[in-house]
Amino acid sequence: MNLIPSASLVKQSLSSHSWLGLMVGALMYLVCLSGTLAVFYPELERWEQPQIQEVQDYDPAALERAYHELVASGVEVTEHMYISLPSPEAPRASISSEQEGWFINPDGSRGERVNHDWTHLLINLHLYLHLPESFGMYIVSALGAILCGLIVSGLIAHPRIFKDAFVLRLGGSKRLEQADIHNRLSVWSSPFQLMIAITGAYFGFAQMMALVFAGIYTNGDTLKLFEQVYGEEPKLEQTLTPIALSKAIQQTRAMAPGTTPLYVTIEEAGKPDQFMLVGTQLPDRLIYVEQYRFDTAGNFIDKIGYSDGPPGRQIVFSTYRIHFGHFGGFGVKVLYFILGLAMSVVSVTGFNIWLAKRKRRDFLNTAWAGLVWGTVPALALSAIALVLLGIPGTLVFWIVIAIAGAVAHRWKDETLAKRRLQIAGAVTIAALVVGYIVKFGSAAFTPIPLGVNASMLVAAATLLMMGMKRTAPALTSLREPDPAAAE
């Protein structure tokens, strides 16, 4: 059987690959870059508030007392109340409603407000592109589905892509250089990209898929379908008394030794049918948590069964850790970061190839340079706004992106714009680190903040060296051979 695709199929695949890439290039870049950074969101949350006292050992009774005191203080009790428990990845406790949260000191007293606004800006960019959540999630999930198409069409469009897996022609033809970088990174990271694409598409389309599966399996009853996946809510008849949080945590530890309780969620808080969900993480499993349910008095109700229930349920609750690389320790996060950067580069070089093929230069050339390299100072300045100055950062981010595109167009040279924006990125990152040290003092030199700041300074130095490096003018690439033909 001949497994080599025909010339017509290669041509059609190349055309579809190009058009798909052009449609989503800019959005894909923003989603990939923000997702790459968001892999380290637990570390970034700790970096944002370095002065919080961190402990891994805690007294459940102190947390129970803190919760009751918080409710008695008049804080609005929302339908869901959340208690985050100290863990190795996030060794700090907090209690939150759906609107606000506070850290809890080891003695059970209430600490300062939880404020992870810049990390949430980054996550919101990755999940929703800063659009309304219900709409933005569908857009980002559609990008995941399109990425699946890009991967498949890209592999078919380049029949020699694996044969040329080690070919990298740098320093010559601009288009050949970009094509080689694009194709080589695509080959070596294609399994990772496909995994990210599939899990990313799932997050947003789960609701749509539920409508389809409900029609097949539960006569259109989506509530019944969700109960089969997430577990049916318990029907409780109980007197509304203060919750026995400590008892629930201690029982979970006894029933699931060797696991790490991560959180307690109080469902239907303040109502007679309220109950507690204790989420505990199992070692060496991809599921995010197993959940144990308790009534208000701390009596055990049941276990949901994410760890040993139906295979479909286990798969559903493994997608989060697979997508964000939160398994296997810090080394896996670093690997996800490297592969995520590769995905970002693939997004950029794909668009660069199309620009280089054109017989003209116009606004798109400079605007693209402004977006790609303006995103770095935009992220740094949004962090300065939120972390150092306490002012809204989302608007700052998009204003800087717009300014970067405008000034890049005014310079009328994408190579010059690239270099200047790289230097601007280096300067703004360095300013962020300096301002951070000034604001937080000795807390900036504790392990996690020190690691984040050192990484930022490495990024700033790299950008500065790239910006200072002289490159050939962009005009020299207009009449170079077609990289597709070279493949």
Short mmCIF file of C-alpha atoms in Angstrom, two decimals:
data_model
loop_
_atom_site.label_atom_id
_atom_site.label_comp_id
_atom_site.label_asym_id
_atom_site.label_seq_id
_atom_site.Cartn_x
_atom_site.Cartn_y
_atom_site.Cartn_z
CA MET A 1 0.00 0.00 0.00
CA ASN A 2 1.33 3.42 -0.97
CA LEU A 3 1.42 5.66 2.10
CA ILE A 4 2.94 8.65 0.27
CA PRO A 5 0.24 11.29 -0.34
CA SER A 6 -0.48 12.26 -3.93
CA ALA A 7 0.73 15.57 -5.34
CA SER A 8 -2.83 16.91 -5.48
CA LEU A 9 -3.47 15.99 -1.83
CA VAL A 10 -0.20 17.66 -0.82
CA LYS A 11 -1.19 20.82 -2.70
CA GLN A 12 -4.69 20.90 -1.18
CA SER A 13 -3.31 20.24 2.31
CA LEU A 14 -0.74 23.01 1.94
CA SER A 15 -3.45 25.43 0.84
CA SER A 16 -5.77 24.53 3.73
CA HIS A 17 -2.85 24.61 6.18
CA SER A 18 -1.90 28.11 5.01
CA TRP A 19 -5.43 29.51 5.20
CA LEU A 20 -6.13 27.98 8.60
CA GLY A 21 -2.86 29.40 9.92
CA LEU A 22 -3.60 32.86 8.57
CA MET A 23 -7.07 32.92 10.08
CA VAL A 24 -5.89 32.18 13.61
CA GLY A 25 -2.20 33.14 13.64
CA ALA A 26 -2.42 36.16 15.96
CA LEU A 27 -4.90 34.58 18.39
CA MET A 28 -2.96 31.31 18.42
CA TYR A 29 0.22 33.18 19.32
CA LEU A 30 -1.43 34.97 22.25
CA VAL A 31 -3.02 31.76 23.54
CA CYS A 32 0.20 29.74 23.20
CA LEU A 33 2.44 32.36 24.84
CA SER A 34 0.09 33.05 27.74
CA GLY A 35 -0.46 29.31 28.23
CA THR A 36 3.29 28.73 28.30
CA LEU A 37 3.66 31.22 31.14
CA ALA A 38 0.50 30.01 32.88
CA VAL A 39 2.12 26.59 33.41
CA PHE A 40 3.81 28.29 36.38
CA TYR A 41 0.68 29.96 37.73
CA PRO A 42 1.08 28.55 41.29
CA GLU A 43 4.58 30.05 41.43
CA LEU A 44 3.34 33.32 39.93
CA GLU A 45 0.57 33.57 42.53
CA ARG A 46 3.15 33.17 45.28
CA TRP A 47 5.37 35.74 43.52
CA GLU A 48 2.55 38.28 43.49
CA GLN A 49 2.21 38.16 47.29
CA PRO A 50 5.62 37.09 48.62
CA GLN A 51 5.07 38.38 52.14
CA ILE A 52 2.47 35.74 53.03
CA GLN A 53 3.69 33.33 55.70
CA GLU A 54 4.03 29.88 54.18
CA VAL A 55 3.61 26.57 55.99
CA GLN A 56 2.72 23.06 54.87
CA ASP A 57 1.64 21.76 58.27
CA TYR A 58 -1.62 23.23 59.52
CA ASP A 59 -4.24 22.66 62.17
CA PRO A 60 -7.66 21.86 60.63
CA ALA A 61 -9.30 23.13 63.82
CA ALA A 62 -7.68 26.56 63.28
CA LEU A 63 -9.09 26.68 59.75
CA GLU A 64 -12.53 25.71 61.04
CA ARG A 65 -12.39 28.46 63.61
CA ALA A 66 -11.25 30.96 60.95
CA TYR A 67 -14.18 30.04 58.71
CA HIS A 68 -16.74 30.47 61.48
CA GLU A 69 -15.23 33.82 62.50
CA LEU A 70 -15.29 34.97 58.89
CA VAL A 71 -18.97 34.09 58.51
CA ALA A 72 -19.79 35.73 61.85
CA SER A 73 -18.04 38.94 60.74
CA GLY A 74 -20.79 39.64 58.24
CA VAL A 75 -18.92 38.68 55.07
CA GLU A 76 -21.39 37.69 52.36
CA VAL A 77 -21.73 33.92 52.20
CA THR A 78 -22.12 32.94 48.56
CA GLU A 79 -23.47 29.68 47.17
CA HIS A 80 -19.96 28.26 47.04
CA MET A 81 -17.34 28.95 49.70
CA TYR A 82 -13.77 27.78 49.17
CA ILE A 83 -11.05 26.79 51.64
CA SER A 84 -7.64 26.31 50.01
CA LEU A 85 -5.42 24.04 52.07
CA PRO A 86 -1.61 24.35 52.25
CA SER A 87 0.20 22.00 49.87
CA PRO A 88 3.79 21.61 48.64
CA GLU A 89 2.96 23.59 45.48
CA ALA A 90 1.05 26.33 47.34
CA PRO A 91 1.95 26.25 51.06
CA ARG A 92 -0.60 28.84 52.23
CA ALA A 93 -4.22 28.61 53.37
CA SER A 94 -7.08 30.87 52.32
CA ILE A 95 -10.85 31.18 52.57
CA SER A 96 -12.79 32.71 49.68
CA SER A 97 -16.31 33.42 48.59
CA GLU A 98 -17.23 33.82 44.93
CA GLN A 99 -16.24 37.52 45.18
CA GLU A 100 -13.27 37.84 47.55
CA GLY A 101 -10.81 35.90 49.65
CA TRP A 102 -8.40 36.15 52.57
CA PHE A 103 -5.28 34.29 53.58
CA ILE A 104 -5.42 32.48 56.90
CA ASN A 105 -2.43 32.68 59.20
CA PRO A 106 -1.12 29.47 60.86
CA ASP A 107 -2.80 30.46 64.15
CA GLY A 108 -6.20 30.73 62.43
CA SER A 109 -6.33 34.54 62.31
CA ARG A 110 -7.37 36.27 59.14
CA GLY A 111 -4.53 37.68 57.04
CA GLU A 112 -4.52 40.02 54.07
CA ARG A 113 -6.75 39.74 51.04
CA VAL A 114 -5.94 37.28 48.29
CA ASN A 115 -4.72 39.28 45.30
CA HIS A 116 -3.57 37.31 42.26
CA ASP A 117 -4.82 39.77 39.67
CA TRP A 118 -1.87 39.58 37.26
CA THR A 119 -1.76 35.79 37.28
CA HIS A 120 -5.50 35.79 36.64
CA LEU A 121 -4.97 38.28 33.79
CA LEU A 122 -2.54 35.82 32.25
CA ILE A 123 -4.86 32.83 32.74
CA ASN A 124 -7.83 34.82 31.44
CA LEU A 125 -5.86 35.67 28.30
CA HIS A 126 -5.12 31.98 27.76
CA LEU A 127 -8.62 30.72 28.47
CA TYR A 128 -10.80 33.54 27.14
CA LEU A 129 -8.58 36.08 25.29
CA HIS A 130 -10.01 38.63 27.76
CA LEU A 131 -13.43 38.22 26.13
CA PRO A 132 -16.62 37.45 28.08
CA GLU A 133 -16.03 33.99 29.46
CA SER A 134 -18.93 32.15 27.82
CA PHE A 135 -17.92 33.52 24.41
CA GLY A 136 -14.15 33.54 24.87
CA MET A 137 -14.03 29.89 25.92
CA TYR A 138 -15.70 28.84 22.67
CA ILE A 139 -13.24 30.94 20.64
CA VAL A 140 -10.21 29.43 22.38
CA SER A 141 -11.63 25.92 22.15
CA ALA A 142 -12.24 26.49 18.44
CA LEU A 143 -8.56 27.39 18.18
CA GLY A 144 -7.77 24.00 19.72
CA ALA A 145 -9.90 22.27 17.09
CA ILE A 146 -8.29 24.31 14.31
CA LEU A 147 -4.86 23.45 15.69
CA CYS A 148 -5.73 19.76 15.25
CA GLY A 149 -6.47 20.54 11.60
CA LEU A 150 -3.25 22.49 11.24
CA ILE A 151 -1.18 19.62 12.61
CA VAL A 152 -2.76 17.01 10.33
CA SER A 153 -2.75 19.20 7.20
CA GLY A 154 0.82 20.31 7.92
CA LEU A 155 2.06 16.73 8.11
CA ILE A 156 0.28 15.79 4.86
CA ALA A 157 1.40 18.97 3.08
CA HIS A 158 5.08 18.18 3.68
CA PRO A 159 5.70 14.52 2.78
CA ARG A 160 9.42 14.92 3.48
CA ILE A 161 8.89 16.59 6.84
CA PHE A 162 10.18 13.60 8.85
CA LYS A 163 12.95 12.81 6.40
CA ASP A 164 14.20 16.40 6.77
CA ALA A 165 13.70 16.42 10.54
CA PHE A 166 17.31 17.55 11.13
CA VAL A 167 17.58 20.06 8.27
CA LEU A 168 17.95 23.61 9.56
CA ARG A 169 19.14 26.27 7.12
CA LEU A 170 19.88 29.41 9.12
CA GLY A 171 21.39 32.69 7.99
CA GLY A 172 20.54 32.46 4.30
CA SER A 173 17.15 32.84 2.66
CA LYS A 174 14.70 34.44 5.05
CA ARG A 175 11.82 32.28 3.91
CA LEU A 176 13.83 29.06 3.97
CA GLU A 177 15.05 29.89 7.46
CA GLN A 178 11.53 30.56 8.75
CA ALA A 179 10.18 27.45 6.98
CA ASP A 180 12.88 25.24 8.49
CA ILE A 181 12.32 26.58 11.99
CA HIS A 182 8.56 26.17 11.56
CA ASN A 183 8.76 22.64 10.17
CA ARG A 184 11.44 21.32 12.53
CA LEU A 185 9.72 22.57 15.67
CA SER A 186 6.40 21.27 14.35
CA VAL A 187 7.83 17.79 13.78
CA TRP A 188 9.55 17.44 17.13
CA SER A 189 6.68 18.86 19.17
CA SER A 190 3.73 17.49 17.15
CA PRO A 191 2.67 14.89 19.80
CA PHE A 192 2.68 17.61 22.46
CA GLN A 193 0.83 20.04 20.19
CA LEU A 194 -1.84 17.47 19.38
CA MET A 195 -2.34 16.68 23.07
CA ILE A 196 -2.70 20.38 23.91
CA ALA A 197 -5.04 20.94 20.96
CA ILE A 198 -7.36 18.08 21.90
CA THR A 199 -7.54 18.92 25.61
CA GLY A 200 -7.90 22.64 24.85
CA ALA A 201 -10.77 21.99 22.46
CA TYR A 202 -12.45 19.78 25.06
CA PHE A 203 -12.63 22.47 27.76
CA GLY A 204 -14.86 24.79 25.75
CA PHE A 205 -16.87 22.25 23.81
CA ALA A 206 -17.74 20.05 26.80
CA GLN A 207 -21.08 21.83 27.15
CA MET A 208 -21.91 21.28 23.48
CA MET A 209 -20.78 17.68 23.68
CA ALA A 210 -23.02 17.24 26.73
CA LEU A 211 -26.07 18.18 24.65
CA VAL A 212 -25.15 15.55 22.08
CA PHE A 213 -24.41 12.79 24.59
CA ALA A 214 -27.50 13.64 26.63
CA GLY A 215 -29.60 13.08 23.53
CA ILE A 216 -28.00 9.66 23.07
CA TYR A 217 -27.74 8.34 26.62
CA THR A 218 -30.17 10.24 28.91
CA ASN A 219 -33.08 11.21 26.63
CA GLY A 220 -31.86 14.80 26.41
CA ASP A 221 -31.56 15.30 30.18
CA THR A 222 -28.22 17.12 30.58
CA LEU A 223 -28.60 17.32 34.37
CA LYS A 224 -28.78 13.55 34.56
CA LEU A 225 -25.75 13.26 32.29
CA PHE A 226 -23.71 15.64 34.46
CA GLU A 227 -24.74 13.68 37.55
CA GLN A 228 -23.33 10.54 35.95
CA VAL A 229 -20.02 12.33 35.32
CA TYR A 230 -19.69 14.59 38.37
CA GLY A 231 -21.83 12.71 40.83
CA GLU A 232 -25.39 13.33 41.96
CA GLU A 233 -25.83 15.94 44.66
CA PRO A 234 -26.76 14.36 47.99
CA LYS A 235 -30.28 14.82 49.34
CA LEU A 236 -29.81 15.88 52.94
CA GLU A 237 -32.18 16.41 55.84
CA GLN A 238 -30.15 18.12 58.55
CA THR A 239 -30.19 20.93 61.05
CA LEU A 240 -28.20 23.95 59.89
CA THR A 241 -25.27 24.03 62.32
CA PRO A 242 -21.70 25.36 62.00
CA ILE A 243 -19.78 23.13 59.60
CA ALA A 244 -17.41 20.56 61.09
CA LEU A 245 -14.56 21.38 58.71
CA SER A 246 -11.84 19.84 60.88
CA LYS A 247 -13.68 16.53 61.18
CA ALA A 248 -14.12 16.29 57.40
CA ILE A 249 -10.43 16.95 56.72
CA GLN A 250 -9.28 14.46 59.35
CA GLN A 251 -11.60 11.75 58.03
CA THR A 252 -10.33 12.33 54.48
CA ARG A 253 -6.76 11.90 55.69
CA ALA A 254 -7.75 8.64 57.40
CA MET A 255 -9.69 7.28 54.40
CA ALA A 256 -7.07 8.31 51.84
CA PRO A 257 -3.64 8.00 53.50
CA GLY A 258 -0.73 9.20 51.41
CA THR A 259 -2.84 11.75 49.53
CA THR A 260 -2.69 15.54 49.83
CA PRO A 261 -5.96 17.37 50.63
CA LEU A 262 -5.96 20.50 48.45
CA TYR A 263 -9.26 22.22 49.16
CA VAL A 264 -12.67 22.11 50.77
CA THR A 265 -15.66 23.49 48.88
CA ILE A 266 -18.85 24.21 50.78
CA GLU A 267 -21.74 23.68 48.40
CA GLU A 268 -25.05 25.48 49.00
CA ALA A 269 -23.31 27.38 51.79
CA GLY A 270 -25.58 28.76 54.49
CA LYS A 271 -28.54 26.62 53.41
CA PRO A 272 -30.02 23.55 55.11
CA ASP A 273 -28.79 21.28 52.31
CA GLN A 274 -25.19 22.49 52.46
CA PHE A 275 -22.42 19.90 52.29
CA MET A 276 -18.63 19.77 52.01
CA LEU A 277 -16.43 18.51 49.19
CA VAL A 278 -12.88 17.67 50.21
CA GLY A 279 -10.58 17.40 47.19
CA THR A 280 -7.46 15.35 47.77
CA GLN A 281 -4.69 14.75 45.24
CA LEU A 282 -3.41 11.22 44.66
CA PRO A 283 0.28 10.65 44.00
CA ASP A 284 1.20 9.28 40.57
CA ARG A 285 -2.29 9.80 39.13
CA LEU A 286 -3.33 12.21 36.38
CA ILE A 287 -6.76 12.98 37.84
CA TYR A 288 -6.72 16.37 39.53
CA VAL A 289 -8.34 15.18 42.78
CA GLU A 290 -10.60 12.59 44.30
CA GLN A 291 -13.54 14.16 46.13
CA TYR A 292 -15.03 13.03 49.44
CA ARG A 293 -18.38 14.46 50.52
CA PHE A 294 -19.51 15.21 54.06
CA ASP A 295 -22.62 16.72 55.61
CA THR A 296 -22.60 19.80 57.84
CA ALA A 297 -21.72 17.75 60.93
CA GLY A 298 -18.74 16.20 59.17
CA ASN A 299 -20.37 12.80 58.62
CA PHE A 300 -19.09 10.98 55.54
CA ILE A 301 -21.58 10.76 52.66
CA ASP A 302 -19.70 9.21 49.76
CA LYS A 303 -16.72 9.36 47.42
CA ILE A 304 -17.31 10.67 43.88
CA GLY A 305 -15.09 8.06 42.22
CA TYR A 306 -12.82 10.09 39.97
CA SER A 307 -9.93 7.77 40.82
CA ASP A 308 -11.67 4.40 40.48
CA GLY A 309 -14.98 5.14 38.79
CA PRO A 310 -15.96 4.65 35.14
CA PRO A 311 -13.06 5.18 32.68
CA GLY A 312 -14.81 8.14 31.07
CA ARG A 313 -15.04 9.93 34.40
CA GLN A 314 -11.35 9.33 35.07
CA ILE A 315 -10.41 10.66 31.63
CA VAL A 316 -12.50 13.81 32.07
CA PHE A 317 -10.75 14.61 35.34
CA SER A 318 -7.31 14.01 33.90
CA THR A 319 -7.55 16.63 31.14
CA TYR A 320 -6.65 19.57 33.41
CA ARG A 321 -3.32 18.22 34.62
CA ILE A 322 -2.43 16.93 31.16
CA HIS A 323 -3.16 20.30 29.56
CA PHE A 324 -1.20 22.40 32.06
CA GLY A 325 1.60 19.95 32.86
CA HIS A 326 0.81 19.76 36.56
CA PHE A 327 2.04 16.22 37.07
CA GLY A 328 5.41 14.57 37.52
CA GLY A 329 7.02 17.46 39.38
CA PHE A 330 8.76 20.70 38.45
CA GLY A 331 10.74 19.08 35.62
CA VAL A 332 7.54 18.41 33.67
CA LYS A 333 6.59 22.07 34.02
CA VAL A 334 9.93 23.10 32.57
CA LEU A 335 9.39 20.68 29.67
CA TYR A 336 5.92 22.12 29.05
CA PHE A 337 7.42 25.61 29.13
CA ILE A 338 9.99 24.69 26.46
CA LEU A 339 7.43 22.95 24.27
CA GLY A 340 4.99 25.83 24.78
CA LEU A 341 7.61 28.29 23.59
CA ALA A 342 8.11 26.05 20.55
CA MET A 343 4.36 26.26 19.83
CA SER A 344 4.53 30.05 20.10
CA VAL A 345 7.47 30.14 17.66
CA VAL A 346 5.60 27.84 15.27
CA SER A 347 2.65 30.26 15.30
CA VAL A 348 4.93 33.21 14.54
CA THR A 349 7.06 31.55 11.87
CA GLY A 350 3.98 30.24 10.07
CA PHE A 351 2.74 33.79 9.60
CA ASN A 352 6.27 34.97 8.76
CA ILE A 353 6.46 32.46 5.90
CA TRP A 354 3.26 33.84 4.40
CA LEU A 355 4.51 37.42 4.74
CA ALA A 356 7.80 36.51 3.07
CA LYS A 357 6.00 34.88 0.12
CA ARG A 358 4.13 38.05 -0.74
CA LYS A 359 5.43 40.38 -3.43
CA ARG A 360 4.75 43.47 -1.34
CA ARG A 361 5.14 44.91 2.13
CA ASP A 362 2.36 46.82 3.85
CA PHE A 363 0.65 47.42 7.18
CA LEU A 364 0.44 43.68 7.92
CA ASN A 365 4.23 43.33 8.07
CA THR A 366 4.75 46.01 10.66
CA ALA A 367 1.54 45.30 12.60
CA TRP A 368 2.57 41.65 12.95
CA ALA A 369 5.98 42.67 14.30
CA GLY A 370 4.23 45.04 16.70
CA LEU A 371 1.93 42.30 18.00
CA VAL A 372 4.59 39.59 18.36
CA TRP A 373 7.24 41.68 20.06
CA GLY A 374 4.91 44.20 21.69
CA THR A 375 3.25 41.43 23.71
CA VAL A 376 6.34 41.13 25.92
CA PRO A 377 6.44 44.75 27.15
CA ALA A 378 2.63 44.65 27.33
CA LEU A 379 2.76 41.76 29.80
CA ALA A 380 5.56 43.41 31.79
CA LEU A 381 3.76 46.77 31.98
CA SER A 382 0.49 45.10 32.97
CA ALA A 383 2.39 43.39 35.81
CA ILE A 384 3.86 46.73 36.87
CA ALA A 385 0.36 48.20 36.87
CA LEU A 386 -1.24 45.40 38.90
CA VAL A 387 1.52 44.09 41.18
CA LEU A 388 3.42 47.29 41.89
CA LEU A 389 0.85 50.06 41.47
CA GLY A 390 -2.46 48.31 42.15
CA ILE A 391 -4.20 49.66 39.06
CA PRO A 392 -6.16 47.64 36.45
CA GLY A 393 -3.84 45.83 34.07
CA THR A 394 -5.99 44.39 31.28
CA LEU A 395 -6.54 47.78 29.66
CA VAL A 396 -2.83 48.53 30.01
CA PHE A 397 -2.00 45.28 28.21
CA TRP A 398 -4.15 46.01 25.18
CA ILE A 399 -3.20 49.68 25.00
CA VAL A 400 0.48 48.71 24.87
CA ILE A 401 -0.27 46.16 22.13
CA ALA A 402 -2.04 48.86 20.10
CA ILE A 403 0.79 51.34 20.63
CA ALA A 404 3.37 48.72 19.63
CA GLY A 405 1.52 48.08 16.37
CA ALA A 406 1.15 51.81 15.68
CA VAL A 407 4.79 52.71 16.29
CA ALA A 408 5.98 49.66 14.35
CA HIS A 409 3.97 50.88 11.38
CA ARG A 410 5.33 54.39 11.80
CA TRP A 411 8.90 53.03 11.67
CA LYS A 412 7.98 51.32 8.35
CA ASP A 413 10.52 48.56 8.92
CA GLU A 414 9.53 45.36 10.72
CA THR A 415 13.15 44.43 11.40
CA LEU A 416 13.78 47.75 13.11
CA ALA A 417 10.47 47.44 14.97
CA LYS A 418 11.38 43.94 16.12
CA ARG A 419 14.74 45.06 17.51
CA ARG A 420 13.36 48.14 19.27
CA LEU A 421 10.46 46.24 20.81
CA GLN A 422 12.83 43.51 21.99
CA ILE A 423 14.87 46.19 23.77
CA ALA A 424 11.64 47.69 25.14
CA GLY A 425 10.68 44.26 26.46
CA ALA A 426 14.06 43.90 28.15
CA VAL A 427 13.82 47.34 29.76
CA THR A 428 10.26 46.88 31.03
CA ILE A 429 11.01 43.43 32.49
CA ALA A 430 14.08 44.81 34.25
CA ALA A 431 12.01 47.73 35.56
CA LEU A 432 9.42 45.26 36.87
CA VAL A 433 12.07 43.29 38.77
CA VAL A 434 13.68 46.44 40.22
CA GLY A 435 10.29 47.84 41.26
CA TYR A 436 9.35 44.50 42.77
CA ILE A 437 12.49 44.43 44.94
CA VAL A 438 11.88 48.01 46.06
CA LYS A 439 8.26 47.27 47.00
CA PHE A 440 8.68 43.91 48.74
CA GLY A 441 12.21 44.21 50.14
CA SER A 442 13.56 41.06 51.76
CA ALA A 443 10.46 39.06 50.75
CA ALA A 444 11.64 39.39 47.14
CA PHE A 445 14.62 37.19 47.99
CA THR A 446 12.68 34.20 49.31
CA PRO A 447 13.00 31.11 47.09
CA ILE A 448 9.97 31.38 44.77
CA PRO A 449 10.09 35.16 44.17
CA LEU A 450 13.87 34.94 43.72
CA GLY A 451 13.46 32.18 41.13
CA VAL A 452 10.75 34.08 39.23
CA ASN A 453 12.73 37.34 39.25
CA ALA A 454 15.94 35.58 38.18
CA SER A 455 14.06 33.96 35.28
CA MET A 456 12.71 37.35 34.28
CA LEU A 457 16.19 38.86 34.28
CA VAL A 458 17.45 36.00 32.09
CA ALA A 459 14.57 36.72 29.68
CA ALA A 460 15.42 40.44 29.75
CA ALA A 461 19.10 39.78 29.01
CA THR A 462 18.16 37.46 26.14
CA LEU A 463 15.82 40.04 24.63
CA LEU A 464 18.46 42.75 24.99
CA MET A 465 21.05 40.67 23.15
CA MET A 466 18.52 39.89 20.40
CA GLY A 467 17.61 43.54 20.09
CA MET A 468 21.22 44.68 19.87
CA LYS A 469 22.07 42.13 17.19
CA ARG A 470 22.23 43.57 13.68
CA THR A 471 20.17 41.71 11.08
CA ALA A 472 19.67 42.05 7.36
CA PRO A 473 16.89 44.43 6.26
CA ALA A 474 13.47 42.87 5.74
CA LEU A 475 13.43 43.97 2.07
CA THR A 476 16.05 41.39 1.10
CA SER A 477 13.60 38.53 1.48
CA LEU A 478 11.16 39.54 -1.24
CA ARG A 479 12.46 37.46 -4.13
CA GLU A 480 13.76 34.39 -2.40
CA PRO A 481 12.71 30.87 -3.49
CA ASP A 482 9.52 29.32 -2.18
CA PRO A 483 10.25 27.15 0.90
CA ALA A 484 7.37 24.82 0.02
CA ALA A 485 9.13 23.97 -3.22
CA ALA A 486 12.34 23.32 -1.31
CA GLU A 487 10.57 20.79 0.85
#
